[in-house]
Amino acid sequence: MLKTGIIGGSGLTGRELIKILLKHGGACPSIVTSRASAGKKVSDVFPEFNTLTDLEFTDPADSSIFSAADFFFVCLPHTDAMEFVKKAHARGKKVVDLSADYRMRNTATYEKFYKTKHKYPELLKKAAYGLPELFRDEIKGSVIAANAGCHASCTILGAAPAVKKMQVEYVISDSKTGVSGAGMKPVAGSMYININENNTPYNVGFKHRHAPEITEVLKRSTGKSVKLILTPQLIPVDRGMLATIYIKLKKSVTLEKAKKAYCDFYAGEPFVRFPENISMRNVQNTNFIDIKVEDSGRKDILLVIAAFDNLLKGASGNAVQNMNLMMGFEETQGLL
Amino acid sequence: MLKTGIIGGSGLTGRELIKILLKHGGACPSIVTSRASAGKKVSDVFPEFNTLTDLEFTDPADSSIFSAADFFFVCLPHTDAMEFVKKAHARGKKVVDLSADYRMRNTATYEKFYKTKHKYPELLKKAAYGLPELFRDEIKGSVIAANAGCHASCTILGAAPAVKKMQVEYVISDSKTGVSGAGMKPVAGSMYININENNTPYNVGFKHRHAPEITEVLKRSTGKSVKLILTPQLIPVDRGMLATIYIKLKKSVTLEKAKKAYCDFYAGEPFVRFPENISMRNVQNTNFIDIKVEDSGRKDILLVIAAFDNLLKGASGNAVQNMNLMMGFEETQGLL
Amino acid sequence: MLKTGIIGGSGLTGRELIKILLKHGGACPSIVTSRASAGKKVSDVFPEFNTLTDLEFTDPADSSIFSAADFFFVCLPHTDAMEFVKKAHARGKKVVDLSADYRMRNTATYEKFYKTKHKYPELLKKAAYGLPELFRDEIKGSVIAANAGCHASCTILGAAPAVKKMQVEYVISDSKTGVSGAGMKPVAGSMYININENNTPYNVGFKHRHAPEITEVLKRSTGKSVKLILTPQLIPVDRGMLATIYIKLKKSVTLEKAKKAYCDFYAGEPFVRFPENISMRNVQNTNFIDIKVEDSGRKDILLVIAAFDNLLKGASGNAVQNMNLMMGFEETQGLL
Amino acid sequence: MLKTGIIGGSGLTGRELIKILLKHGGACPSIVTSRASAGKKVSDVFPEFNTLTDLEFTDPADSSIFSAADFFFVCLPHTDAMEFVKKAHARGKKVVDLSADYRMRNTATYEKFYKTKHKYPELLKKAAYGLPELFRDEIKGSVIAANAGCHASCTILGAAPAVKKMQVEYVISDSKTGVSGAGMKPVAGSMYININENNTPYNVGFKHRHAPEITEVLKRSTGKSVKLILTPQLIPVDRGMLATIYIKLKKSVTLEKAKKAYCDFYAGEPFVRFPENISMRNVQNTNFIDIKVEDSGRKDILLVIAAFDNLLKGASGNAVQNMNLMMGFEETQGLL
């Protein structure tokens, strides 16, 4: 049984990781850290784990952390994650980092969007971008997987086949997310009275931190540059993400060819589905991404809809998928 | 006091009309018809009117309808509305028709999208398109106002300034709507367990009936043709509509000029606002449309966000605004 | 036009007061204070007021407050309210206090539940309990009306006829409230991810601060003591309160007699309704309280359901009703 | 691998059964019937099963049903279930019946509340009441388990320890349920616009069909009669049930003794928890029932809060728990 550590595990991604790892079979959570909740039982903070685990939160300053686990999931805020990954790597531990710190190789972009200098640029080269559908082989051989951002992976997976196989001018992604994407911190924007019965776009255009992640990763994965407009939007649901993606083509493609290109691109992928009907509900609490290529009414614009659970395929489920690849488990273990 | 009749008034638009007219001051609801609820008290069907009105639903076949009111709001399904408007017009009564029957002048398009032949094409020419911000003078002098569709008016008002003043190649509108847009009929798609925690695009591309309404009306109002992709989407809210509209320009425009163009276009409009922050909540239960011109990150694509209450500015509030114009009331009466 | 001041007006009750007073006709908001938002426009904090008012929030320390208005609504936290009411009273201003500071005459109970000493017990005697259905005459002649608490007024109005006219052993009230009852402060318990898809009882038994308010006020109004169990519960709605109240009778009463007793008790009340169907929806955004006396299946237990909008009849609507009485307006002005 | 059949499996309880059985390990769904969806793929009706199962819905009239499975879950409406259970029993098949047809032994009560005559009273004696915490041994040896109703099992499990060990005068249960309890049929009462932002009590007093089920089963299980008031209520959540239960005692009991009595009563139960905090969220998507004994403020009234997922411990999860007992699996298999 692989002993895993969840660093900064008292948030929503930590909670999902615990849930998955308790049932994984090949890996288990052996240590979960939290500065704020150190000493408390996991089941006191997340009562749904009552009777299911006796784990307690450990202080992240505790020196025993690295001896307690052989694989780490890092759920720390960015820059904190940067340090932990460095330390874990120095001790020969493999990690999946759910923060943004090792996602982008362009440190200038990182510094512009995250307002902090990247201290370990040499480590960036060792970090695979943790999106198995596009970087599977790289992830298998890597010691660090930088787990993809939620808006990023939804739009990347929705656009990649077109960008790779067609001539794309630009991509517009209208990306609706559930509120869990904002985490557990009590801020005005996450309060019920501000979310319920509402729909709010935020950081639109090219302002959201996942925007440069999308363009860099699409370039890295397909070799082609694309322009992007990203319109993240909050809607009143707990979990789920659905992006309507408009892909402007320099050269028109028929709907049939486009559909075939997408199916071929993802042939054999265990977590990519092409359903007749697409909606958030169908993917909630699963690790699937559903993709539908729609008739936009115009041959030069492809309308692609992509949907997944932002906490699973968009975060913790994808993180375990990465771990499975890095540690030689069946890729789908614990995720079906 | 102007006596008004609400025909087919037991649905959601009827309910809003009753609410507005009970407080209007210059007009009042004197007859409300409903086939299904004939003979019942309005307050039995809509309990919130308990103690506020003694009105009963009248059978629409009742011959007294035309003598009971001097102005009519038609909330019938399309084709039924077509007939009623014809009859009311023959009796010299002015009407606001909330159905789609008199919105489009191109009967071929009407017949294609509504699967029925238009029986009174000559009456179409007498019908103003009931969107005061674009057709105020026409509405003032008309006997029939074809109240704009909800997705239609939101996208039309969000795109019109650009289409009029700039060189627009095409418009993509990602139009999120609350569930009340689907009415009160119990169908699977309107059930709580299918709507809650969900987000569902429907009739995407150029399939929704409001798509040809948008292109025809933009042409009629600005003299220019534009291509359109419309992506209607259900989100789990009662009421409200918010469209993120991407307007591709043939010739780039700076954000400042675009903002000024929009402000100038709607100068003096009592129900158009340009707020700093835009969201559904700010317009719910009001007749305002909020519009925000955003930086898309690209000079050749304008990102415009438009939001209103689909049952008010998108339906019954706008209908009363039309009535106010047609009957010489202050345009904002009963609506602030 | 009566100039009113709203002290501590940047919260949810202030927002509702502004909305009502902008349309009241006889009174208007002339000053609104807020420590946190001083200097900001009201419409910047509450964007729905955009174009409807130019009011700015004034610092509560501003010495001009008392000259700016002739009547005050106090929306401060308890103890802060205690001081402001004292000052306003000293200047001869009438006030409606929406805090709990002047509701209970038993200062020992106040101090036990609010963890603070009451500094102005002599002023308590001048304060009417601001629930017009039970204390109308007193309110008319008073200079201070202590606006009733939300759980308190719902259960009091639901139980008072039985307590007054029958022999009641005890009252159990299962009181469901929307989230707006918790205000706008960003705390964990008010976050979307903790409220949505949830139902949480809190401060059950006799722990909630409104519990002793209910028993004291029922005693003051009916002359009789009753025992109480109060079970406040959060449900995922914005606004609304619905209490299922079980009233144990020492002497059985038939359903018909009970219904008649309730109707007689509230005969002529403009805001009390006895509908066939009762639900939160029917009272939202109104100042009505709906009451239904149900067949509990047992003659010795009366089942009464009471529902109102916690921000209107349960707070700001009721506050304006009190102002109307104190200032000689029609009681329903601005509230229908 | 035990082959199971799900009869009437295109509803919400069928969907949950499929979900559980696909992961159970010892049992699998080998046939699922549906009149309306016969011939369709299960994953077309429930898209979340896409790629997870190739099952198709079989017509219930198909003669092969009984050869296709060795154990049956009956999700038919009452009276239809009555017949199917009879037939399955005649063929020697064990069944869990999720309808109400075999729950109550008093056929007069059954006929009064379900408006139909019970045709197989002799079979009633062979049916165990399918609530393992109270009837485990009986279920183990039975060929028919009548799966408990949702409001029924929540209130029964919440009240049974008190009824058994103390002297109970009557029980009042205020039982809040999510909307999934009403099934998938499109009716007005289940529409989003009627449920959202609402709270509605229904069939209050002793009118709900689960009321006589509760009193009969409490009698059968504890040997004592109690009076009951049941107040079912709809709140706007998908799934979950939380009952606040007021238990009037003839002889007072201290809180400590009451808590101990409850813990002792359910000692060793794998699905009963006594958490510090109780809410719907903590039990959603689990088979647990959380119970909290609260201080009501009065020694003669016990306040017990019980919460579970109405589709799992309140329906399909409990049904699999029954199957596990009847077929010799580990009781918790597939349910943790």
PDB file of C-alpha atoms in Angstrom, chain A residues 14 19 34 60 85 160 178 228 237 256 265 269 284 322 326:
ATOM      1  CA  GLY A  14      -7.679  17.860   0.224  1.00  0.00           C
ATOM      2  CA  LYS A  19     -12.258  10.594  -0.145  1.00  0.00           C
ATOM      3  CA  SER A  34      -3.028  21.653   8.004  1.00  0.00           C
ATOM      4  CA  PRO A  60       3.056  21.148   8.407  1.00  0.00           C
ATOM      5  CA  VAL A  85       7.871  20.753  -3.794  1.00  0.00           C
ATOM      6  CA  ALA A 160      -6.532  20.771 -28.163  1.00  0.00           C
ATOM      7  CA  GLY A 178     -19.379  25.979  -9.545  1.00  0.00           C
ATOM      8  CA  LEU A 228      -7.458  33.270 -26.337  1.00  0.00           C
ATOM      9  CA  VAL A 237     -23.854  25.238  -8.195  1.00  0.00           C
ATOM     10  CA  GLU A 256     -18.529  15.519 -39.437  1.00  0.00           C
ATOM     11  CA  PHE A 265      -7.671  12.478 -30.920  1.00  0.00           C
ATOM     12  CA  GLU A 269      -8.883   7.714 -23.326  1.00  0.00           C
ATOM     13  CA  GLN A 284     -20.533  15.633 -11.256  1.00  0.00           C
ATOM     14  CA  ASN A 322      -1.374  11.521 -12.334  1.00  0.00           C
ATOM     15  CA  MET A 326       3.730   8.094 -11.885  1.00  0.00           C
TER      16      MET A 326
END
